[in-house]
Coordinates of C-alpha atoms in Angstrom, one line a residue:
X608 CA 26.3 52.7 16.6
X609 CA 26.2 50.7 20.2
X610 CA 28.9 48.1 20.3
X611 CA 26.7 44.9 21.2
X612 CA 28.3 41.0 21.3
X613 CA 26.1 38.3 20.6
X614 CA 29.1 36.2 22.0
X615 CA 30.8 36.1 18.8
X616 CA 32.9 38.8 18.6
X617 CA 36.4 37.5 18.1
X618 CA 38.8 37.2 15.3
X619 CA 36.2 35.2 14.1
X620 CA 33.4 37.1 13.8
X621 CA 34.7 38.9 10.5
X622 CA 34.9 35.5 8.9
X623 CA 31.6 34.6 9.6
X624 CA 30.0 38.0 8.0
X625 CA 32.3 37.2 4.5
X626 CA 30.8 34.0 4.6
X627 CA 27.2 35.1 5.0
X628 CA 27.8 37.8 1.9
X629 CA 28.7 35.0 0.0
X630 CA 26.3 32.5 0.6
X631 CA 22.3 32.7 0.2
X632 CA 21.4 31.9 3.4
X633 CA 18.1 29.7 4.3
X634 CA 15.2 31.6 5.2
X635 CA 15.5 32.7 9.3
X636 CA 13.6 35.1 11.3
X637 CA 17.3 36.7 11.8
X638 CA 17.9 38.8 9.3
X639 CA 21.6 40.4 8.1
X640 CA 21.6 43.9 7.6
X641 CA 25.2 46.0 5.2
X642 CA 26.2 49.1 4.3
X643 CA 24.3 50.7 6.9
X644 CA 25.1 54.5 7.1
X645 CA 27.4 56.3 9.8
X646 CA 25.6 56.6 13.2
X647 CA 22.5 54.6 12.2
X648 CA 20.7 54.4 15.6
X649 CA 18.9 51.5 16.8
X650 CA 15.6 53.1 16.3
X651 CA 16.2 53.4 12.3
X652 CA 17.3 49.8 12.4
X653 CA 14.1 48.7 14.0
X654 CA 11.9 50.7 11.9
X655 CA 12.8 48.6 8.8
X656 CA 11.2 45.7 10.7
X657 CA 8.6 47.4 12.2
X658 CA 5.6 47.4 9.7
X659 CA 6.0 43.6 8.8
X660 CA 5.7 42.4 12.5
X661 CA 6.9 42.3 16.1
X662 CA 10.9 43.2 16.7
X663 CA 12.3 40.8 19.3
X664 CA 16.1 41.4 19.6
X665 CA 19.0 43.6 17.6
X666 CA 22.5 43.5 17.1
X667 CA 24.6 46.3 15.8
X668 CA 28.3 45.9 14.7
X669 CA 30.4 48.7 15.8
X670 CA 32.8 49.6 13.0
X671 CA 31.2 47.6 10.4
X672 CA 28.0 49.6 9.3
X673 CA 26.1 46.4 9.9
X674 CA 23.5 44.8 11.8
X675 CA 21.3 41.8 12.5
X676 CA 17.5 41.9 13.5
X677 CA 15.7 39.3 15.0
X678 CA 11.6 38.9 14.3
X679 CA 9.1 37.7 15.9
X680 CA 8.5 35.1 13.3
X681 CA 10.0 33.4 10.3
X682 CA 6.8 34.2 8.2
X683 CA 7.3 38.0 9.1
X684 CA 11.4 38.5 7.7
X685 CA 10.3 36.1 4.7
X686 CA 7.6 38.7 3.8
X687 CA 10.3 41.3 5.0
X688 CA 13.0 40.2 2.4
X689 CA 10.3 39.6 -0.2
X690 CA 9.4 43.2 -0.4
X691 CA 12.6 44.8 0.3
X692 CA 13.9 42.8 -2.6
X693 CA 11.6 44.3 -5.3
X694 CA 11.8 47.3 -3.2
X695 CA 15.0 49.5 -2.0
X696 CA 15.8 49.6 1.4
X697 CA 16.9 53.2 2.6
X698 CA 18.5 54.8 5.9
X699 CA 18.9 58.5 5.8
X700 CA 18.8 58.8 2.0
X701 CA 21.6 55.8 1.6
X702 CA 20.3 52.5 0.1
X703 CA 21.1 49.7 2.3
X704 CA 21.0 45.0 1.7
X705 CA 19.2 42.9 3.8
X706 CA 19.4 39.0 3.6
X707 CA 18.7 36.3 5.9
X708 CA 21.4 35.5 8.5
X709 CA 22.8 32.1 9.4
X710 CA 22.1 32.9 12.8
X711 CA 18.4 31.8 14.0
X712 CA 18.0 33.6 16.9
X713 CA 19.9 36.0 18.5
X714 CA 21.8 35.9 22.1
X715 CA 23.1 39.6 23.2
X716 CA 24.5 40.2 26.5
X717 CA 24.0 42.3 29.4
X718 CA 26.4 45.6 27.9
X719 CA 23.5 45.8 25.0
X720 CA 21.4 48.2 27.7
X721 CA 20.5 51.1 25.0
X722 CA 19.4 48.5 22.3
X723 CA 17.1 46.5 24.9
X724 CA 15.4 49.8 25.9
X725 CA 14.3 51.0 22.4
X726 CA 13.2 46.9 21.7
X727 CA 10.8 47.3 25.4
X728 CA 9.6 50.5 24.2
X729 CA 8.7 49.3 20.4
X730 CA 7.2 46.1 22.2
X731 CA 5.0 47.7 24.7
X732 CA 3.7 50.0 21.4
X733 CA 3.4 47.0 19.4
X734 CA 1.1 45.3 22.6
X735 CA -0.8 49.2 23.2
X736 CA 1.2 49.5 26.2
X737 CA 3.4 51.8 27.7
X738 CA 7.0 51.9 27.5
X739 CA 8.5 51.5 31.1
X740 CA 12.1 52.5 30.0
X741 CA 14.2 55.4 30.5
X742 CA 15.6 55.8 27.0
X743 CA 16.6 59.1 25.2
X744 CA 15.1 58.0 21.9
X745 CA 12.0 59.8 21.5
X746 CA 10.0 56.3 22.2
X747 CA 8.3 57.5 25.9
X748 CA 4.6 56.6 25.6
X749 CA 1.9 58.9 23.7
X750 CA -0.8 60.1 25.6
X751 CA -2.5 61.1 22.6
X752 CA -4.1 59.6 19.3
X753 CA -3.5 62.8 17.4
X754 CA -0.4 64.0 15.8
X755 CA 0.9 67.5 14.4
X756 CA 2.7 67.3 11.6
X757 CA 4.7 70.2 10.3
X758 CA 5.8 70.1 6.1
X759 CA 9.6 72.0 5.8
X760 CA 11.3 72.0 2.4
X761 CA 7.7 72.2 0.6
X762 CA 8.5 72.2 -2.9
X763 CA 5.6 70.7 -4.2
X764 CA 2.4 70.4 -2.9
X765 CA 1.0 68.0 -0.5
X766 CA -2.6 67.1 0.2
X767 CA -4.8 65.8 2.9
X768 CA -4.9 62.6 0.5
X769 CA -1.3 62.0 0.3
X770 CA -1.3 62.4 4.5
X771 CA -3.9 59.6 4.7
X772 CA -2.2 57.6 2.1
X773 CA 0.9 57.0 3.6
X774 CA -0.2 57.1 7.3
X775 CA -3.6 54.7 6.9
X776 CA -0.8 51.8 6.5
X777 CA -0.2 51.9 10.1
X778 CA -3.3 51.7 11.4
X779 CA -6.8 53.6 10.8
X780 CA -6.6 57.7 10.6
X781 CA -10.3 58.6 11.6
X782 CA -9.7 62.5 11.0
X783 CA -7.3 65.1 9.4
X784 CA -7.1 68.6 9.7
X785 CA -5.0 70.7 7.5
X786 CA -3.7 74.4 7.6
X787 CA -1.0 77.3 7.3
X788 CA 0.5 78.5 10.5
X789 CA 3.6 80.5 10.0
X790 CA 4.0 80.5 7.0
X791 CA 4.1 76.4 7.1
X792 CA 1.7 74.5 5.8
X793 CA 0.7 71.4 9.0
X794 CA -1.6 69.4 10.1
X795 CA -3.3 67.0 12.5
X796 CA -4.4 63.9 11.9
X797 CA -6.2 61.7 14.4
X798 CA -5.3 57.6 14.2
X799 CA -7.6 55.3 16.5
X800 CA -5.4 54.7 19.5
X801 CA -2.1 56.5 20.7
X802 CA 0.1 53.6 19.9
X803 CA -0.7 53.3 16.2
X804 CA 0.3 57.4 16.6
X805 CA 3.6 56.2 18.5
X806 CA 4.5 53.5 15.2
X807 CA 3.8 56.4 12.2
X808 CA 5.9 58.9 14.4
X809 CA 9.2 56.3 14.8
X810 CA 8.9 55.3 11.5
X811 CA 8.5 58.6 9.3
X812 CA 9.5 61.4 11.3
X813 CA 12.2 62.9 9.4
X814 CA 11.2 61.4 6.5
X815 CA 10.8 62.9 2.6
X816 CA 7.5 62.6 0.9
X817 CA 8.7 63.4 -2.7
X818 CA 12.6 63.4 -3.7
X819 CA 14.9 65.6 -1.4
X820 CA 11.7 67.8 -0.2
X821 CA 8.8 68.3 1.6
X822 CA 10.1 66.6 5.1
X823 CA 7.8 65.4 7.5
X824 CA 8.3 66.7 11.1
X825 CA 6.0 65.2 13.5
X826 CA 5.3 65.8 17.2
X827 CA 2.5 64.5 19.5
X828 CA -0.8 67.0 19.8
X829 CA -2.3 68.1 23.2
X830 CA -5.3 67.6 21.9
X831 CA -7.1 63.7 22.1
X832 CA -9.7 64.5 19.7
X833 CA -10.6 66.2 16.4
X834 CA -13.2 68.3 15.8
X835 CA -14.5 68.4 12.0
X836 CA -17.1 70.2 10.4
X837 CA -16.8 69.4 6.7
X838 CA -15.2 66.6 4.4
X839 CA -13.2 68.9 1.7
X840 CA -9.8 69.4 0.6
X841 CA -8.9 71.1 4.0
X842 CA -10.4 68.4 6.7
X843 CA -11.7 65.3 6.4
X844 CA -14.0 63.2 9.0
X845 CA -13.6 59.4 7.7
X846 CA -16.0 57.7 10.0
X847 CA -18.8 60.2 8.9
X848 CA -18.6 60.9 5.0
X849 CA -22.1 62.1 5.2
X850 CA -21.0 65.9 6.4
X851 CA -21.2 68.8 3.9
X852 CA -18.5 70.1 1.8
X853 CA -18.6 73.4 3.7
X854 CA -19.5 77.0 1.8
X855 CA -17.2 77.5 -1.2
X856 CA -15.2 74.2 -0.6
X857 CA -14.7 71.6 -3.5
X858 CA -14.6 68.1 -2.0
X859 CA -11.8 66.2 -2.9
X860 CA -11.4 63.6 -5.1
X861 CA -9.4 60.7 -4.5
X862 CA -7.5 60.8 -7.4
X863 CA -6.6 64.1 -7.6
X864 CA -3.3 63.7 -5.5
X865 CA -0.2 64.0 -7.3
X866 CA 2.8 62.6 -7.5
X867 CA 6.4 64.1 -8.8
X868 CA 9.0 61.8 -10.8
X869 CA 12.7 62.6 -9.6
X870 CA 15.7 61.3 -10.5
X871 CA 16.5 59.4 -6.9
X872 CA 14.6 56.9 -5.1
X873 CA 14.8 58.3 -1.5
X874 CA 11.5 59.7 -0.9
X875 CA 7.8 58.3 0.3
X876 CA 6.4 58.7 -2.9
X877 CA 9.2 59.7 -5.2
X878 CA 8.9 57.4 -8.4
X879 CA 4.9 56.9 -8.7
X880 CA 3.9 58.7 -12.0
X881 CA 1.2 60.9 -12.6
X882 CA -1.9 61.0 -10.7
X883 CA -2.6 58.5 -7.7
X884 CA -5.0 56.0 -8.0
X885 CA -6.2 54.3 -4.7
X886 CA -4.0 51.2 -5.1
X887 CA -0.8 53.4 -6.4
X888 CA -1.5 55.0 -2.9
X889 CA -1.7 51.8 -1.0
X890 CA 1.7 50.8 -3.0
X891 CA 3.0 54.2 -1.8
X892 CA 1.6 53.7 1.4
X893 CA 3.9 50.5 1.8
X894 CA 6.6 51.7 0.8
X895 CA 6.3 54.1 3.3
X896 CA 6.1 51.7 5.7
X897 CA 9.0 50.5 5.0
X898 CA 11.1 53.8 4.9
X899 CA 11.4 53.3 1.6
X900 CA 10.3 54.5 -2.5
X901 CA 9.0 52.6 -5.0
X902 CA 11.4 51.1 -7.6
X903 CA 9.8 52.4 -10.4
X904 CA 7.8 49.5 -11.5
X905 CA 4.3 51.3 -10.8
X906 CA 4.9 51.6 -14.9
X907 CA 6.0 48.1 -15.4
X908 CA 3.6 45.5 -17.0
X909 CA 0.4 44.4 -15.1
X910 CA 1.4 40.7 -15.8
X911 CA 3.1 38.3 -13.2
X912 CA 4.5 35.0 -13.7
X913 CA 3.8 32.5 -10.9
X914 CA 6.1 29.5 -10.5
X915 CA 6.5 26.6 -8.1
X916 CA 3.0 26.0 -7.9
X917 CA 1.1 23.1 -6.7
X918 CA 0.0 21.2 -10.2
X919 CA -2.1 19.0 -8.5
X920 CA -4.4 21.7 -7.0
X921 CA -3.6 25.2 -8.4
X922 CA -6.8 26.4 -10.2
X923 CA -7.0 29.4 -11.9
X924 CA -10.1 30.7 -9.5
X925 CA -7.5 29.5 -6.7
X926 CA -5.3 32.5 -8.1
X927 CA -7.9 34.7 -8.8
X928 CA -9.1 34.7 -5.5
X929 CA -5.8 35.3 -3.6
X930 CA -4.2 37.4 -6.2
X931 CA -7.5 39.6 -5.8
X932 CA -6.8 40.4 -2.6
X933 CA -4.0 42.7 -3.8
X934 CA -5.6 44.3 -7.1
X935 CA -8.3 42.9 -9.8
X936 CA -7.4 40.4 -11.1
X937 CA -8.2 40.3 -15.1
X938 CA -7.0 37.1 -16.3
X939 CA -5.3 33.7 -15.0
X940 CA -3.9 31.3 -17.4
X941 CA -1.9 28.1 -15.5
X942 CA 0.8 27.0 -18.8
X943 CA -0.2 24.0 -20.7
X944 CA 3.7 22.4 -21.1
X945 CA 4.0 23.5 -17.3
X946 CA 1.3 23.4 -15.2
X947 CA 3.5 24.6 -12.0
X948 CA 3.2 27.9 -13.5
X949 CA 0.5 30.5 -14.5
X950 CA 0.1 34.0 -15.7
X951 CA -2.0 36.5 -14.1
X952 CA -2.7 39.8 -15.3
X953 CA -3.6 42.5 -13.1
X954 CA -5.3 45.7 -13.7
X955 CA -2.0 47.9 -13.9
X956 CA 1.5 47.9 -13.1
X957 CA 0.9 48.9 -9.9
X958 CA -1.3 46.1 -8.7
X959 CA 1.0 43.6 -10.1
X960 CA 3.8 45.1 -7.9
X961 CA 2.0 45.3 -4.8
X962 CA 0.5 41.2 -5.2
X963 CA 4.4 40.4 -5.8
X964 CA 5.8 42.6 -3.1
X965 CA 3.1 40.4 -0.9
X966 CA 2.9 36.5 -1.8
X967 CA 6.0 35.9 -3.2
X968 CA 7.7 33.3 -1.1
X969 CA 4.4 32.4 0.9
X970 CA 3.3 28.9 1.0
X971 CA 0.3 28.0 -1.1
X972 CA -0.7 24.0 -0.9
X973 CA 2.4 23.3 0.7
X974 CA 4.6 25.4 -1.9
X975 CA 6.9 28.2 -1.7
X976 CA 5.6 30.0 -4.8
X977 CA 7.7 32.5 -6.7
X978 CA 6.6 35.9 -8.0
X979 CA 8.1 38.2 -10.4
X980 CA 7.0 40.2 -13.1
X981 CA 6.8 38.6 -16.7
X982 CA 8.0 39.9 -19.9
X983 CA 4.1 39.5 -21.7
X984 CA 2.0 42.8 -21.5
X985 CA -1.3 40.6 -21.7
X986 CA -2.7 37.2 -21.0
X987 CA -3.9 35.9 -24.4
X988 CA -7.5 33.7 -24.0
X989 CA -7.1 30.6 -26.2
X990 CA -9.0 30.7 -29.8
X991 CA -12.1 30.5 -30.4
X992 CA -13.3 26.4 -30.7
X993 CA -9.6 25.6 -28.8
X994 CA -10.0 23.5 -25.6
X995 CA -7.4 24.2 -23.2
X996 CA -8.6 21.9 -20.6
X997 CA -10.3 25.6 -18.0
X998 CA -6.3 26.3 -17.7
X999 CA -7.2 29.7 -19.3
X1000 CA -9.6 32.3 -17.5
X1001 CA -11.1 35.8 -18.4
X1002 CA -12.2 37.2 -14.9
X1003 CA -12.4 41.1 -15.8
X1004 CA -16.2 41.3 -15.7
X1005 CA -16.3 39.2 -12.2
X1006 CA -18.4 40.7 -9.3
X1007 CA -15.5 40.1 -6.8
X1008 CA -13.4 42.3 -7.7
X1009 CA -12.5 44.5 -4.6
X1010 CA -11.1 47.4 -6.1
X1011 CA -13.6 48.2 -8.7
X1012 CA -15.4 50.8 -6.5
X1013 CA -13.9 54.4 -6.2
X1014 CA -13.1 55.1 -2.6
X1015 CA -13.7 51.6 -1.3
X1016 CA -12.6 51.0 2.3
X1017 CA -10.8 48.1 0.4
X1018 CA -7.7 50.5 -0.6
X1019 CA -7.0 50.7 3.1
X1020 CA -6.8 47.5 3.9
X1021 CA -4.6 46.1 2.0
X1022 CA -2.0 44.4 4.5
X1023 CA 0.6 40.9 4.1
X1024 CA -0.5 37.8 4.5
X1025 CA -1.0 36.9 7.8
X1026 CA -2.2 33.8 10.5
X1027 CA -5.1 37.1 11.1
X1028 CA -8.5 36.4 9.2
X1029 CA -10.5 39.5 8.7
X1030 CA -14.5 37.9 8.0
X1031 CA -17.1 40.5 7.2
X1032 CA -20.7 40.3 6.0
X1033 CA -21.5 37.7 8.7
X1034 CA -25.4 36.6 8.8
X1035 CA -26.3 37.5 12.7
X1036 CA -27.6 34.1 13.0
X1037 CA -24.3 32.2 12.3
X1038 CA -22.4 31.9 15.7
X1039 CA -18.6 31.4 16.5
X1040 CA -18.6 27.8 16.8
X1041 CA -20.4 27.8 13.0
X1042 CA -17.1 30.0 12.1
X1043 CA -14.7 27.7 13.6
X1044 CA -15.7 24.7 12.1
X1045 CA -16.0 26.5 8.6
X1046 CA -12.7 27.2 8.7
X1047 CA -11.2 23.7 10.7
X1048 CA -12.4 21.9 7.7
X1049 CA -10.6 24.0 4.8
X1050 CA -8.0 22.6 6.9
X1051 CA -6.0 23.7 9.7
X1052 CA -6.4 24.8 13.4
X1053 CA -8.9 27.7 14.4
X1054 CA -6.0 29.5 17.5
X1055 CA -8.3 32.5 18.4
X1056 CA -11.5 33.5 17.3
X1057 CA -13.2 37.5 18.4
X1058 CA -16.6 39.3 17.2
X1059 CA -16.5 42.7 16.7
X1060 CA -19.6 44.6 18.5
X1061 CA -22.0 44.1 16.0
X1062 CA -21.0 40.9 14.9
X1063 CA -21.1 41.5 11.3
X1064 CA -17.5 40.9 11.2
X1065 CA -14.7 39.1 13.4
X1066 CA -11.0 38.3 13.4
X1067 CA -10.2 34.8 13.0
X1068 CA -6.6 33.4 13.8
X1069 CA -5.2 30.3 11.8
X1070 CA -2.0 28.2 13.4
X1071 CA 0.1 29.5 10.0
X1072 CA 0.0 31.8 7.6
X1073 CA -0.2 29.1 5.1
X1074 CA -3.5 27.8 7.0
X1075 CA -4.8 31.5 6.9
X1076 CA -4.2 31.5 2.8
X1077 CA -5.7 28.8 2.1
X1078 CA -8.7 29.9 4.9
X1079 CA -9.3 32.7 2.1
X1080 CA -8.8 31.0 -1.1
X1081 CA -11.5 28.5 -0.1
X1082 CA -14.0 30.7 1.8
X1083 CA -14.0 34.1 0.2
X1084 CA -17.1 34.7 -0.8
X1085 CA -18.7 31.6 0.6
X1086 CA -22.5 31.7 1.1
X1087 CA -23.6 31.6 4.5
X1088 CA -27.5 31.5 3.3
X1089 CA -29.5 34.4 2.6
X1090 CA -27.2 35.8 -0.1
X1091 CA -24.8 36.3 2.6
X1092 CA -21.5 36.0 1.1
X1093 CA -18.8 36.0 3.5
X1094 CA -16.3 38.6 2.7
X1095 CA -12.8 37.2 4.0
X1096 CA -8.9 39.6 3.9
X1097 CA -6.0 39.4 5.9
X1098 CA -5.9 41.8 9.0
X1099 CA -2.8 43.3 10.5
X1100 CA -4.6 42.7 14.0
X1101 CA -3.9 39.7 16.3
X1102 CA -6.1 38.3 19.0

């Protein structure tokens, strides 16, 4: 690794780090990275960071396996060491601890040349520019949207579903194309712009999909756009499902992707059990992000426990409402004896890890609620003739669910909390200024506001993320007249 001094690098220094491993650290957008393997390069580092938000500075500690990683925002490592703890970190196949550093921002000097030039290069993808630096790290700009992705080691199968699945977390894939050539079996899949194509290539070229097999090698296509004729189990067209299936073709069902158990954790999609539903393949998708598997909890009870609530204002529709935005949400019950603390059941296993993976340690009414996974398999509803004061709700038949619908463009979207409103289902009548003020008086300040074309939907940009959470919990599914209910989820975008 690049020998890089934030100014501290004295007989000191070692001190410091045995300190930090000791101590829990306050939360900091400087985050402490151990046991990193032999020769991790900068790029690895960086890709840990890079699906939770913009990468601003590294530090790598010759000789010590270790390194510290500065982000953009404080919000962005809190929701980075939120999921990596539930979740495994891994560089090349060898789990690795991240905690928060001491440090709050770091100060490298002018020696740390190699590390600067893969942080411009990941910035200027992050913006959808163009990398002006010279490095050697595979990070020079694409000119293309499409890549070509070879599958060596291919023990098990792999579909066009599992492609999209772990892909679609960086960005929107609007084609795939799948075929042998050489006796290999590749493919080319199409994402929206050439920088989202840039991100999925840093971050999982090289990778596994399942446990010790079926590697993903990815290079940049000539081509700039896909041509598709049919939606089957060999190509697939996403922004027009109405194509045929194609003579002798079955077209494929979502679910029919499988996933293998192993006995290690260092693959994509290594520990999710049996068939994939959509929101075990946005779990999947994550944790591809992330460079990392899946814990095994996909099996784990569908029930969380939420603590450090806000008693004065926590309402079990408050909780429906942003828990829903990561599964259905079945039932809610807020504890009689403590009424900072509720249960909420999820659907499955898997929902209930990806809401935790997301919200714990995000600020609702001025809270830092906690997150974890309860011991109960249900949420009892109280007896019949029992009043328990509306602390206890059944929401299973509700309307809002998001997920309820096979295929919904919901499993794609599924992305952290964020300052980045997503509205949809906006009358064409209402105009920015009525948004604005909708959202100014759930409280909080309105940054950045943008239509898309056809202004039935628009990005909306709160001053926090806690601004932006409570921005949903209040207006999701508000009626702007007409039956117009406004559909409102966080977006990975900014303005």
């Amino acid at each position: 690794m690049s020998s890089i001094s934030d100014g501290t690098s004295n007989g000191s220094d070692s001190k410091k780090l045995r300190v930090e491993d000791r101590m829990e650290a306050p939360p900091s957008r400087v985050l402490h990275i151990r046991k990193l393997p032999n020769e991790t390069s900068e790029t690895e580092v960086i890709a840990l960071g890079l699906p939770f938000g913009k990468v601003t500075n590294i530090l790598t500690l010759k000789g010590k396996n270790q390194a510290f990683l500065e982000l953009g925002t404080e919000e962005a490592a809190i929701t980075m060491v939120n999921y990596y703890s539930t979740v495994t970190p891994h560089v090349r196949n060898v789990p690795v601890f991240i905690q928060y550093s001491n440090h709050k921002e770091l100060k490298t000097d002018a020696g740390n040349q190699r590390a600067q030039a893969v942080l411009q290069a990941v910035s200027a993808v992050q913006g959808g520019g163009t990398p002006t630096s010279g490095s050697d790290l595979a990070l020079t700009a694409a000119s293309s949207p499409v890549l070509r992705i070879i599958i060596d080691n291919m023990f098990y199968p792999v579909t066009l579903d599992v492609l999209q699945q772990i892909f679609s977390k960086f960005g929107t894939v609007m084609k795939i194309i799948t075929f042998t050539k050489n006796n290999q079996f590749q493919a080319l899949l199409q994402f929206n712009d050439p920088s989202t194509a840039q991100q999925a290539k840093i971050a999982l070229d090289g990778q596994n999909i399942y446990n010790s097999c079926c590697t993903l090698r990815i290079d940049y296509s000539k081509l700039v756009n896909l041509n598709v004729k049919y939606n089957n189990d060999k190509s697939r067209d996403y922004t027009r499902p109405e194509l045929p299936a194609g003579d002798g073709q079955p077209a494929m069902d979502p679910n029919m992707a499988a996933a293998f158990q192993g006995k290690d954790s260092n693959s994509l999609l290594g520990k999710i059990p049996g068939a994939l539903s959509p929101l075990n393949a946005a779990a999947a998708a994550a944790a591809a992000a992330g460079r990392v598997a899946l814990s095994g909890h996909s099996g784990s009870s569908g029930v969380l426990l939420a603590s450090n609530l806000n008693e004065e204002m926590v309402t079990p529709q408050s909780l429906f409402t942003l828990f829903g935005v990561y599964g259905d949400t079945q039932r809610v019950k807020i504890l009689y004896n403590k009424k900072d603390s509720a249960l909420i059941q999820m659907a499955d296993g898997s929902q209930a890890q990806l809401a935790m993976s997301h919200l714990n340690g995000q600020k609702m009414y001025g809270k830092v609620i906690r997150v974890a996974l309860s011991k109960h398999t249900s949420v009892q509803l109280p007896r019949d003739g029992l009043d328990d004061q509306g602390l206890t709700k059944d929401f299973t038949n509700s309307p809002l669910h998001r997920f309820k619908k096979p295929g919904s463009k919901n499993f794609q979207n599924i992305f952290p909390p964020s300052t980045t409103l997503h509205l949809s289902n906006i009358p064409t009548d209402v105009t920015e200024e009525d948004l604005r003020l909708l959202f100014s008086n759930a409280g909080g300040t309105v940054n950045a506001f943008k239509f898309f074309q056809d202004h039935k939907m628009a990005l909306l940009q709160m001053s926090t993320v806690e601004e932006a959470i409570q921005g949903l919990i209040d207006l999701h599914n508000y009626n702007m007249g007409d039956n117009h209910h406004l559909r409102v989820s966080f977006s990975k975008s900014s303005i």
